[in-house]
Amino acid sequence: MQGESGKRPAAALLTLCTLGLLCLPAGASGTDYAMIMPKASTSLLLDIAAAGERLVAVGERGHIVYSDDDGENWTQAQVPTSVMLTRVFFLDDSQGWAVGHDGHVLFTRDAGTNWELQRDGLADQARINEERAGRARETVDQLRQALASSTEEDRDDLMFELEEAEFALDNALEALDEPVYAPPLMDIWFKNAEQGWASGGYGTLLRTQNGGRHWDDWAHQLENEDELHLNGVAGSPDNKLFLASEWGYVFRSTNGGNTWELVETGYDGSFFGVVINPASGSVFAYGLLGTVYRSTDGGENWEELDSMARGSLFGAYAGADGALLFVGQGGTVISSTDDGDSFTPLPQESRRGLHGVAPLADGRFLVTGDGGSVVVARGGERQ
């Protein structure tokens, strides 16, 4: 499915550029700590999550800030990277992970006060590149052996497969000769303290089975030859996993990520995220120009919903009570209390982009984006 050059089509870069996550320069890796800045809480914050009663937000330049008073006051954490951070996920009141550019994964065990660089994406990508070259070489050898002993009936199919495999091997070997590039990670989700998934640019999919101390390259398990961006990942208690991608595709696993299938939703644009309503089990994929698709049967079938939104949607929240909130471009905020059957636009005074959502104890929400955070009430009034 790739072109002869082995490069991604220029149009495919629009997904992350639209989000503002691929077109910004990344910082150095390793122990290049984020600068402590007085106005970090009013910078670009791309996501927010609750760690018990605490709120933790992440964003540009490695900024991580936390608040213990519903966003009234913020403290900037010391963070061992200065690259842009795209998503944050908390498993419980204390354990959390953040991901971002250079393929970095950060971990906290104290609700975001202190962070460690759990995965150095650049160093780990070098290992992954070696593994990919080894797998590609093994596939070529196997196909050559199969072709040598094949019948005339199978020869054409095997020759085609071998040509594709040799092309993949050439690309893998070329990657070993070039400076290491680790695609940005766009989302992260953990089932429990040991099992987690991270997805990102250019088909990146990582799996951990030991709490993030080691990440396996799982991209080769997907039917994703075009290396479509995997912008969102979410899982459900019944062992299903979903990846939001480009071209209207959703990748689904029904066995905890051991195997995956590509599902066509009927949409041909980009999805920027996926969220599961814990009250109903419905799965929502959302993205460009206010697009929201819903599946009520575990990802088997999808239907387009009238979201009432015109701006692209970048973030979402689904509560235990069934409350849904989507946020995005130009101050877009939409809510639903009937599992997506209908949506209510919540107009905002500011037209700045919004990216992350977290609930407050009083039923309101704290939304992050360009210029920091803003409180949004269920009725839409800005606080």
mmCIF file of C-alpha atoms in Angstrom:
data_model
loop_
_atom_site.group_PDB
_atom_site.id
_atom_site.type_symbol
_atom_site.label_atom_id
_atom_site.label_comp_id
_atom_site.label_asym_id
_atom_site.label_seq_id
_atom_site.Cartn_x
_atom_site.Cartn_y
_atom_site.Cartn_z
ATOM 1 C CA MET A 1 0.000 0.000 0.000
ATOM 2 C CA GLN A 2 2.973 2.321 0.347
ATOM 3 C CA GLY A 3 4.350 4.246 -2.596
ATOM 4 C CA GLU A 4 7.585 3.250 -4.299
ATOM 5 C CA SER A 5 9.557 5.800 -2.318
ATOM 6 C CA GLY A 6 8.554 4.197 0.975
ATOM 7 C CA LYS A 7 7.620 7.645 2.317
ATOM 8 C CA ARG A 8 4.267 8.669 3.752
ATOM 9 C CA PRO A 9 2.004 10.788 1.486
ATOM 10 C CA ALA A 10 2.145 14.455 2.413
ATOM 11 C CA ALA A 11 -1.590 14.444 3.188
ATOM 12 C CA ALA A 12 -1.051 11.849 5.866
ATOM 13 C CA LEU A 13 0.958 14.350 7.890
ATOM 14 C CA LEU A 14 -2.094 16.565 8.302
ATOM 15 C CA THR A 15 -3.491 14.556 11.198
ATOM 16 C CA LEU A 16 -0.780 15.437 13.700
ATOM 17 C CA CYS A 17 -0.198 18.867 12.179
ATOM 18 C CA THR A 18 -3.880 19.661 12.689
ATOM 19 C CA LEU A 19 -3.475 18.727 16.331
ATOM 20 C CA GLY A 20 -0.352 20.859 16.523
ATOM 21 C CA LEU A 21 1.661 17.894 17.765
ATOM 22 C CA LEU A 22 3.948 16.969 14.891
ATOM 23 C CA CYS A 23 4.805 20.381 13.505
ATOM 24 C CA LEU A 24 6.471 21.701 16.658
ATOM 25 C CA PRO A 25 10.148 21.087 17.345
ATOM 26 C CA ALA A 26 10.941 18.426 19.925
ATOM 27 C CA GLY A 27 13.473 18.991 22.638
ATOM 28 C CA ALA A 28 16.376 16.842 23.674
ATOM 29 C CA SER A 29 15.989 13.486 25.350
ATOM 30 C CA GLY A 30 17.473 12.094 28.522
ATOM 31 C CA THR A 31 17.832 14.350 31.558
ATOM 32 C CA ASP A 32 16.992 17.627 29.866
ATOM 33 C CA TYR A 33 14.589 18.838 32.571
ATOM 34 C CA ALA A 34 11.649 21.062 31.735
ATOM 35 C CA MET A 35 12.252 24.647 32.807
ATOM 36 C CA ILE A 36 10.309 25.808 35.849
ATOM 37 C CA MET A 37 8.244 28.718 34.544
ATOM 38 C CA PRO A 38 5.871 31.001 36.485
ATOM 39 C CA LYS A 39 3.249 30.827 33.754
ATOM 40 C CA ALA A 40 3.465 27.104 32.978
ATOM 41 C CA SER A 41 -0.181 26.653 34.008
ATOM 42 C CA THR A 42 -1.258 29.106 31.298
ATOM 43 C CA SER A 43 0.771 27.536 28.514
ATOM 44 C CA LEU A 44 -0.530 25.001 25.968
ATOM 45 C CA LEU A 45 -1.888 22.107 28.057
ATOM 46 C CA LEU A 46 -2.862 19.153 25.882
ATOM 47 C CA ASP A 47 -4.437 16.861 28.460
ATOM 48 C CA ILE A 48 -5.641 16.617 32.040
ATOM 49 C CA ALA A 49 -6.580 13.743 34.337
ATOM 50 C CA ALA A 50 -7.765 13.248 37.889
ATOM 51 C CA ALA A 51 -5.536 11.549 40.460
ATOM 52 C CA GLY A 52 -7.985 11.221 43.309
ATOM 53 C CA GLU A 53 -8.922 14.792 44.260
ATOM 54 C CA ARG A 54 -5.849 16.165 42.484
ATOM 55 C CA LEU A 55 -5.845 17.320 38.848
ATOM 56 C CA VAL A 56 -2.742 16.824 36.705
ATOM 57 C CA ALA A 57 -2.242 18.514 33.328
ATOM 58 C CA VAL A 58 0.494 18.059 30.711
ATOM 59 C CA GLY A 59 1.582 20.078 27.703
ATOM 60 C CA GLU A 60 4.261 21.909 25.800
ATOM 61 C CA ARG A 61 7.967 21.980 26.764
ATOM 62 C CA GLY A 62 7.543 19.084 29.173
ATOM 63 C CA HIS A 63 5.231 21.070 31.431
ATOM 64 C CA ILE A 64 3.332 19.083 34.056
ATOM 65 C CA VAL A 65 1.256 21.045 36.547
ATOM 66 C CA TYR A 66 -1.036 19.857 39.315
ATOM 67 C CA SER A 67 -3.800 21.432 41.369
ATOM 68 C CA ASP A 68 -5.414 20.405 44.662
ATOM 69 C CA ASP A 69 -8.153 23.055 44.545
ATOM 70 C CA ASP A 70 -10.027 22.408 41.273
ATOM 71 C CA GLY A 71 -7.649 24.469 39.166
ATOM 72 C CA GLU A 72 -7.610 27.634 41.248
ATOM 73 C CA ASN A 73 -3.876 27.255 41.919
ATOM 74 C CA TRP A 74 -1.244 25.158 40.188
ATOM 75 C CA THR A 75 2.190 23.784 41.050
ATOM 76 C CA GLN A 76 4.675 22.877 38.331
ATOM 77 C CA ALA A 77 6.359 19.500 38.796
ATOM 78 C CA GLN A 78 9.997 18.786 38.025
ATOM 79 C CA VAL A 79 9.960 16.722 34.836
ATOM 80 C CA PRO A 80 12.989 14.951 33.304
ATOM 81 C CA THR A 81 12.240 16.003 29.723
ATOM 82 C CA SER A 82 11.456 19.228 27.877
ATOM 83 C CA VAL A 83 9.608 17.697 24.919
ATOM 84 C CA MET A 84 5.917 18.231 24.320
ATOM 85 C CA LEU A 85 3.692 15.921 26.354
ATOM 86 C CA THR A 86 0.447 14.881 24.695
ATOM 87 C CA ARG A 87 -1.547 12.686 27.110
ATOM 88 C CA VAL A 88 -1.710 11.719 30.768
ATOM 89 C CA PHE A 89 -3.468 8.711 32.318
ATOM 90 C CA PHE A 90 -3.999 7.779 35.957
ATOM 91 C CA LEU A 91 -4.820 4.228 36.971
ATOM 92 C CA ASP A 92 -5.682 5.206 40.547
ATOM 93 C CA ASP A 93 -5.107 8.027 43.013
ATOM 94 C CA SER A 94 -1.310 7.778 42.789
ATOM 95 C CA GLN A 95 -0.028 5.844 39.746
ATOM 96 C CA GLY A 96 0.050 7.728 36.464
ATOM 97 C CA TRP A 97 1.790 7.866 33.093
ATOM 98 C CA ALA A 98 2.372 10.672 30.592
ATOM 99 C CA VAL A 99 3.518 10.339 26.967
ATOM 100 C CA GLY A 100 4.802 12.696 24.329
ATOM 101 C CA HIS A 101 7.366 13.510 21.685
ATOM 102 C CA ASP A 102 10.508 11.432 21.153
ATOM 103 C CA GLY A 103 8.446 8.429 22.223
ATOM 104 C CA HIS A 104 8.971 9.260 25.892
ATOM 105 C CA VAL A 105 6.938 7.692 28.689
ATOM 106 C CA LEU A 106 6.953 9.288 32.153
ATOM 107 C CA PHE A 107 5.750 7.639 35.358
ATOM 108 C CA THR A 108 4.640 8.947 38.741
ATOM 109 C CA ARG A 109 3.799 6.999 41.870
ATOM 110 C CA ASP A 110 2.777 9.996 43.999
ATOM 111 C CA ALA A 111 -0.097 11.605 42.042
ATOM 112 C CA GLY A 112 2.131 13.731 39.831
ATOM 113 C CA THR A 113 4.402 15.377 42.370
ATOM 114 C CA ASN A 114 7.495 13.543 41.106
ATOM 115 C CA TRP A 115 8.126 11.988 37.696
ATOM 116 C CA GLU A 116 10.680 9.607 36.228
ATOM 117 C CA LEU A 117 11.567 8.965 32.609
ATOM 118 C CA GLN A 118 10.334 5.403 32.414
ATOM 119 C CA ARG A 119 10.957 4.997 28.678
ATOM 120 C CA ASP A 120 13.613 6.946 26.795
ATOM 121 C CA GLY A 121 11.961 6.817 23.402
ATOM 122 C CA LEU A 122 15.051 7.510 21.324
ATOM 123 C CA ALA A 123 17.134 4.809 23.004
ATOM 124 C CA ASP A 124 14.284 2.295 22.857
ATOM 125 C CA GLN A 125 13.578 3.110 19.208
ATOM 126 C CA ALA A 126 17.118 2.027 18.318
ATOM 127 C CA ARG A 127 16.338 -1.375 19.835
ATOM 128 C CA ILE A 128 13.014 -1.532 18.009
ATOM 129 C CA ASN A 129 14.690 -0.707 14.685
ATOM 130 C CA GLU A 130 17.086 -3.632 15.197
ATOM 131 C CA GLU A 131 14.199 -5.960 16.011
ATOM 132 C CA ARG A 132 12.230 -4.833 12.959
ATOM 133 C CA ALA A 133 15.205 -5.438 10.693
ATOM 134 C CA GLY A 134 15.608 -8.910 12.190
ATOM 135 C CA ARG A 135 11.950 -9.783 11.640
ATOM 136 C CA ALA A 136 12.054 -8.444 8.082
ATOM 137 C CA ARG A 137 15.172 -10.467 7.290
ATOM 138 C CA GLU A 138 13.592 -13.624 8.729
ATOM 139 C CA THR A 139 10.459 -13.115 6.635
ATOM 140 C CA VAL A 140 12.512 -12.707 3.450
ATOM 141 C CA ASP A 141 14.492 -15.888 4.202
ATOM 142 C CA GLN A 142 11.314 -17.884 4.836
ATOM 143 C CA LEU A 143 9.683 -16.675 1.625
ATOM 144 C CA ARG A 144 12.785 -17.455 -0.421
ATOM 145 C CA GLN A 145 12.799 -20.996 0.968
ATOM 146 C CA ALA A 146 9.082 -21.359 0.258
ATOM 147 C CA LEU A 147 9.547 -20.083 -3.282
ATOM 148 C CA ALA A 148 12.371 -22.541 -3.959
ATOM 149 C CA SER A 149 10.090 -25.490 -3.177
ATOM 150 C CA SER A 150 6.821 -24.037 -4.461
ATOM 151 C CA THR A 151 4.519 -25.359 -7.148
ATOM 152 C CA GLU A 152 3.744 -23.400 -10.284
ATOM 153 C CA GLU A 153 0.314 -22.626 -8.851
ATOM 154 C CA ASP A 154 1.746 -20.838 -5.798
ATOM 155 C CA ARG A 155 4.729 -19.203 -7.461
ATOM 156 C CA ASP A 156 3.122 -15.897 -8.509
ATOM 157 C CA ASP A 157 1.638 -15.236 -5.064
ATOM 158 C CA LEU A 158 4.911 -16.076 -3.340
ATOM 159 C CA MET A 159 6.906 -13.858 -5.685
ATOM 160 C CA PHE A 160 4.593 -10.954 -4.906
ATOM 161 C CA GLU A 161 4.909 -11.569 -1.157
ATOM 162 C CA LEU A 162 8.690 -11.806 -1.486
ATOM 163 C CA GLU A 163 8.861 -8.521 -3.384
ATOM 164 C CA GLU A 164 6.860 -6.814 -0.628
ATOM 165 C CA ALA A 165 9.022 -8.395 2.069
ATOM 166 C CA GLU A 166 12.254 -7.329 0.369
ATOM 167 C CA PHE A 167 10.910 -3.789 0.126
ATOM 168 C CA ALA A 168 10.132 -3.849 3.864
ATOM 169 C CA LEU A 169 13.620 -5.191 4.597
ATOM 170 C CA ASP A 170 15.231 -2.405 2.574
ATOM 171 C CA ASN A 171 13.259 0.168 4.598
ATOM 172 C CA ALA A 172 14.218 -1.504 7.876
ATOM 173 C CA LEU A 173 17.904 -1.567 6.967
ATOM 174 C CA GLU A 174 17.746 2.046 5.819
ATOM 175 C CA ALA A 175 16.366 3.031 9.235
ATOM 176 C CA LEU A 176 19.446 1.487 10.863
ATOM 177 C CA ASP A 177 21.731 3.756 8.825
ATOM 178 C CA GLU A 178 19.845 6.957 9.608
ATOM 179 C CA PRO A 179 19.674 9.032 12.803
ATOM 180 C CA VAL A 180 17.164 7.482 15.191
ATOM 181 C CA TYR A 181 13.707 9.010 14.978
ATOM 182 C CA ALA A 182 11.140 8.076 17.626
ATOM 183 C CA PRO A 183 7.584 9.033 16.585
ATOM 184 C CA PRO A 184 5.516 11.010 19.075
ATOM 185 C CA LEU A 185 3.244 9.014 21.348
ATOM 186 C CA MET A 186 -0.314 10.316 21.197
ATOM 187 C CA ASP A 187 -2.162 8.352 23.857
ATOM 188 C CA ILE A 188 -1.751 5.855 26.698
ATOM 189 C CA TRP A 189 -4.102 3.502 28.542
ATOM 190 C CA PHE A 190 -3.558 0.963 31.307
ATOM 191 C CA LYS A 191 -5.809 -1.962 32.169
ATOM 192 C CA ASN A 192 -4.111 -2.533 35.512
ATOM 193 C CA ALA A 193 -0.795 -1.789 37.192
ATOM 194 C CA GLU A 194 1.064 -4.145 34.845
ATOM 195 C CA GLN A 195 -0.669 -4.139 31.443
ATOM 196 C CA GLY A 196 -0.688 -0.995 29.337
ATOM 197 C CA TRP A 197 -0.685 0.328 25.779
ATOM 198 C CA ALA A 198 0.724 3.448 24.115
ATOM 199 C CA SER A 199 -0.052 4.534 20.547
ATOM 200 C CA GLY A 200 1.342 7.219 18.308
ATOM 201 C CA GLY A 201 2.547 8.597 15.023
ATOM 202 C CA TYR A 202 3.413 6.518 11.973
ATOM 203 C CA GLY A 203 1.711 3.370 13.235
ATOM 204 C CA THR A 204 3.469 3.239 16.599
ATOM 205 C CA LEU A 205 1.937 0.753 19.022
ATOM 206 C CA LEU A 206 3.675 -0.272 22.242
ATOM 207 C CA ARG A 207 2.678 -2.848 24.850
ATOM 208 C CA THR A 208 3.923 -3.302 28.399
ATOM 209 C CA GLN A 209 3.286 -6.222 30.725
ATOM 210 C CA ASN A 210 5.353 -4.993 33.676
ATOM 211 C CA GLY A 211 4.005 -1.549 34.465
ATOM 212 C CA GLY A 212 6.013 0.268 31.802
ATOM 213 C CA ARG A 213 9.497 -0.859 32.773
ATOM 214 C CA HIS A 214 9.759 -2.476 29.325
ATOM 215 C CA TRP A 215 7.728 -1.753 26.195
ATOM 216 C CA ASP A 216 7.281 -4.230 23.335
ATOM 217 C CA ASP A 217 6.936 -3.032 19.760
ATOM 218 C CA TRP A 218 3.471 -4.261 18.749
ATOM 219 C CA ALA A 219 3.036 -2.342 15.483
ATOM 220 C CA HIS A 220 3.750 -5.425 13.385
ATOM 221 C CA GLN A 221 0.597 -7.046 14.795
ATOM 222 C CA LEU A 222 -1.573 -4.523 12.923
ATOM 223 C CA GLU A 223 -2.620 -4.516 9.277
ATOM 224 C CA ASN A 224 -1.194 -1.028 8.842
ATOM 225 C CA GLU A 225 1.268 -1.043 5.963
ATOM 226 C CA ASP A 226 0.721 2.666 5.376
ATOM 227 C CA GLU A 227 1.785 3.443 8.952
ATOM 228 C CA LEU A 228 -1.366 5.411 9.676
ATOM 229 C CA HIS A 229 -1.160 7.489 12.836
ATOM 230 C CA LEU A 230 -2.740 5.801 15.854
ATOM 231 C CA ASN A 231 -4.092 8.856 17.639
ATOM 232 C CA GLY A 232 -6.048 7.247 20.456
ATOM 233 C CA VAL A 233 -6.225 4.054 22.502
ATOM 234 C CA ALA A 234 -8.882 2.859 24.948
ATOM 235 C CA GLY A 235 -9.875 -0.430 26.521
ATOM 236 C CA SER A 236 -12.875 -1.987 28.221
ATOM 237 C CA PRO A 237 -13.284 -4.423 31.138
ATOM 238 C CA ASP A 238 -14.285 -7.244 28.755
ATOM 239 C CA ASN A 239 -10.778 -7.328 27.219
ATOM 240 C CA LYS A 240 -11.568 -5.244 24.135
ATOM 241 C CA LEU A 241 -9.133 -2.588 22.882
ATOM 242 C CA PHE A 242 -9.635 0.140 20.301
ATOM 243 C CA LEU A 243 -7.238 2.354 18.336
ATOM 244 C CA ALA A 244 -8.443 5.530 16.599
ATOM 245 C CA SER A 245 -6.669 6.130 13.306
ATOM 246 C CA GLU A 246 -6.743 7.964 9.991
ATOM 247 C CA TRP A 247 -8.938 7.285 6.954
ATOM 248 C CA GLY A 248 -11.860 6.477 9.235
ATOM 249 C CA TYR A 249 -10.207 3.302 10.459
ATOM 250 C CA VAL A 250 -10.481 1.833 13.929
ATOM 251 C CA PHE A 251 -8.288 -1.087 14.937
ATOM 252 C CA ARG A 252 -9.977 -3.495 17.334
ATOM 253 C CA SER A 253 -8.821 -6.343 19.528
ATOM 254 C CA THR A 254 -11.223 -8.676 21.314
ATOM 255 C CA ASN A 255 -8.557 -10.639 23.194
ATOM 256 C CA GLY A 256 -6.630 -8.050 25.155
ATOM 257 C CA GLY A 257 -4.389 -6.977 22.278
ATOM 258 C CA ASN A 258 -2.978 -10.355 21.262
ATOM 259 C CA THR A 259 -4.478 -9.979 17.781
ATOM 260 C CA TRP A 260 -6.021 -7.024 15.969
ATOM 261 C CA GLU A 261 -8.419 -6.405 13.111
ATOM 262 C CA LEU A 262 -8.994 -3.304 11.018
ATOM 263 C CA VAL A 263 -12.577 -2.035 11.108
ATOM 264 C CA GLU A 264 -13.973 0.377 8.524
ATOM 265 C CA THR A 265 -16.476 2.738 10.114
ATOM 266 C CA GLY A 266 -17.837 4.269 6.912
ATOM 267 C CA TYR A 267 -15.898 7.487 7.468
ATOM 268 C CA ASP A 268 -12.866 8.490 5.392
ATOM 269 C CA GLY A 269 -11.363 11.234 7.566
ATOM 270 C CA SER A 270 -9.144 11.222 10.638
ATOM 271 C CA PHE A 271 -10.139 10.164 14.113
ATOM 272 C CA PHE A 272 -8.189 11.940 16.850
ATOM 273 C CA GLY A 273 -9.352 9.859 19.781
ATOM 274 C CA VAL A 274 -11.543 7.083 21.114
ATOM 275 C CA VAL A 275 -13.476 6.841 24.376
ATOM 276 C CA ILE A 276 -15.681 4.159 25.950
ATOM 277 C CA ASN A 277 -18.788 5.039 27.941
ATOM 278 C CA PRO A 278 -18.515 2.912 31.114
ATOM 279 C CA ALA A 279 -22.255 3.233 31.751
ATOM 280 C CA SER A 280 -23.295 1.653 28.432
ATOM 281 C CA GLY A 281 -20.191 0.079 26.910
ATOM 282 C CA SER A 282 -20.652 2.164 23.759
ATOM 283 C CA VAL A 283 -17.464 3.137 21.934
ATOM 284 C CA PHE A 284 -17.029 6.621 20.453
ATOM 285 C CA ALA A 285 -14.417 7.600 17.844
ATOM 286 C CA TYR A 286 -14.109 11.340 17.265
ATOM 287 C CA GLY A 287 -12.088 13.680 15.082
ATOM 288 C CA LEU A 288 -12.129 16.102 12.172
ATOM 289 C CA LEU A 289 -14.852 18.714 11.818
ATOM 290 C CA GLY A 290 -16.887 17.515 14.783
ATOM 291 C CA THR A 291 -17.114 13.944 13.566
ATOM 292 C CA VAL A 292 -18.341 11.403 16.119
ATOM 293 C CA TYR A 293 -19.000 7.735 15.334
ATOM 294 C CA ARG A 294 -20.547 5.300 17.815
ATOM 295 C CA SER A 295 -20.545 1.534 18.144
ATOM 296 C CA THR A 296 -22.984 -0.137 20.524
ATOM 297 C CA ASP A 297 -21.869 -3.701 19.745
ATOM 298 C CA GLY A 298 -18.212 -3.730 20.719
ATOM 299 C CA GLY A 299 -16.872 -2.161 17.538
ATOM 300 C CA GLU A 300 -18.595 -4.472 15.072
ATOM 301 C CA ASN A 301 -20.796 -1.776 13.534
ATOM 302 C CA TRP A 302 -20.509 2.013 13.580
ATOM 303 C CA GLU A 303 -22.936 4.871 13.030
ATOM 304 C CA GLU A 304 -22.302 8.572 12.522
ATOM 305 C CA LEU A 305 -23.846 10.840 15.138
ATOM 306 C CA ASP A 306 -25.025 14.429 14.818
ATOM 307 C CA SER A 307 -22.601 15.989 17.280
ATOM 308 C CA MET A 308 -23.782 19.568 16.685
ATOM 309 C CA ALA A 309 -20.074 20.503 16.505
ATOM 310 C CA ARG A 310 -18.309 22.092 13.568
ATOM 311 C CA GLY A 311 -14.804 22.262 14.981
ATOM 312 C CA SER A 312 -12.498 19.262 15.110
ATOM 313 C CA LEU A 313 -12.650 17.311 18.380
ATOM 314 C CA PHE A 314 -9.395 16.668 20.222
ATOM 315 C CA GLY A 315 -10.388 15.322 23.634
ATOM 316 C CA ALA A 316 -13.207 13.535 25.449
ATOM 317 C CA TYR A 317 -14.426 12.345 28.831
ATOM 318 C CA ALA A 318 -16.912 9.595 29.679
ATOM 319 C CA GLY A 319 -18.113 9.328 33.273
ATOM 320 C CA ALA A 320 -19.457 6.421 35.271
ATOM 321 C CA ASP A 321 -22.862 8.142 35.218
ATOM 322 C CA GLY A 322 -22.869 8.147 31.405
ATOM 323 C CA ALA A 323 -21.989 11.824 31.016
ATOM 324 C CA LEU A 324 -20.059 12.525 27.806
ATOM 325 C CA LEU A 325 -18.059 15.657 27.035
ATOM 326 C CA PHE A 326 -16.067 16.339 23.860
ATOM 327 C CA VAL A 327 -13.821 19.377 23.334
ATOM 328 C CA GLY A 328 -11.852 20.731 20.429
ATOM 329 C CA GLN A 329 -11.053 23.427 17.922
ATOM 330 C CA GLY A 330 -12.183 27.017 18.383
ATOM 331 C CA GLY A 331 -13.544 26.538 21.907
ATOM 332 C CA THR A 332 -15.798 23.662 20.887
ATOM 333 C CA VAL A 333 -17.509 21.888 23.799
ATOM 334 C CA ILE A 334 -20.397 19.438 23.346
ATOM 335 C CA SER A 335 -22.092 17.200 25.892
ATOM 336 C CA SER A 336 -24.455 14.240 25.910
ATOM 337 C CA THR A 337 -26.374 12.501 28.678
ATOM 338 C CA ASP A 338 -28.131 9.889 26.518
ATOM 339 C CA ASP A 339 -25.155 7.903 25.176
ATOM 340 C CA GLY A 340 -24.749 10.117 22.125
ATOM 341 C CA ASP A 341 -28.334 10.021 20.874
ATOM 342 C CA SER A 342 -28.289 13.803 21.178
ATOM 343 C CA PHE A 343 -25.683 16.473 21.908
ATOM 344 C CA THR A 344 -25.827 19.919 23.447
ATOM 345 C CA PRO A 345 -23.293 22.568 22.376
ATOM 346 C CA LEU A 346 -21.825 24.473 25.333
ATOM 347 C CA PRO A 347 -20.698 27.846 23.902
ATOM 348 C CA GLN A 348 -17.493 29.329 25.315
ATOM 349 C CA GLU A 349 -16.453 32.967 25.499
ATOM 350 C CA SER A 350 -12.997 32.141 24.165
ATOM 351 C CA ARG A 351 -12.345 30.557 20.772
ATOM 352 C CA ARG A 352 -9.052 29.010 21.845
ATOM 353 C CA GLY A 353 -8.440 25.341 21.135
ATOM 354 C CA LEU A 354 -9.369 22.809 23.821
ATOM 355 C CA HIS A 355 -7.706 19.413 24.199
ATOM 356 C CA GLY A 356 -8.320 17.708 27.552
ATOM 357 C CA VAL A 357 -11.182 17.166 30.012
ATOM 358 C CA ALA A 358 -11.352 16.095 33.664
ATOM 359 C CA PRO A 359 -14.332 16.004 36.048
ATOM 360 C CA LEU A 360 -14.659 18.101 39.173
ATOM 361 C CA ALA A 361 -16.305 16.845 42.358
ATOM 362 C CA ASP A 362 -19.253 19.242 41.990
ATOM 363 C CA GLY A 363 -20.260 17.932 38.554
ATOM 364 C CA ARG A 364 -18.470 20.570 36.523
ATOM 365 C CA PHE A 365 -15.450 19.935 34.297
ATOM 366 C CA LEU A 366 -11.987 21.427 33.984
ATOM 367 C CA VAL A 367 -10.956 21.742 30.351
ATOM 368 C CA THR A 368 -7.383 22.394 29.188
ATOM 369 C CA GLY A 369 -5.988 23.773 25.960
ATOM 370 C CA ASP A 370 -4.404 26.895 24.534
ATOM 371 C CA GLY A 371 -3.598 29.229 27.409
ATOM 372 C CA GLY A 372 -4.222 26.856 30.295
ATOM 373 C CA SER A 373 -7.530 25.706 31.762
ATOM 374 C CA VAL A 374 -11.162 26.779 32.115
ATOM 375 C CA VAL A 375 -14.068 25.406 34.169
ATOM 376 C CA VAL A 376 -17.127 24.311 32.205
ATOM 377 C CA ALA A 377 -20.502 23.591 33.844
ATOM 378 C CA ARG A 378 -22.875 20.959 32.521
ATOM 379 C CA GLY A 379 -25.216 23.722 31.434
ATOM 380 C CA GLY A 380 -22.413 25.395 29.495
ATOM 381 C CA GLU A 381 -21.866 28.537 31.494
ATOM 382 C CA ARG A 382 -18.220 29.487 31.824
ATOM 383 C CA GLN A 383 -17.059 29.811 35.429
#
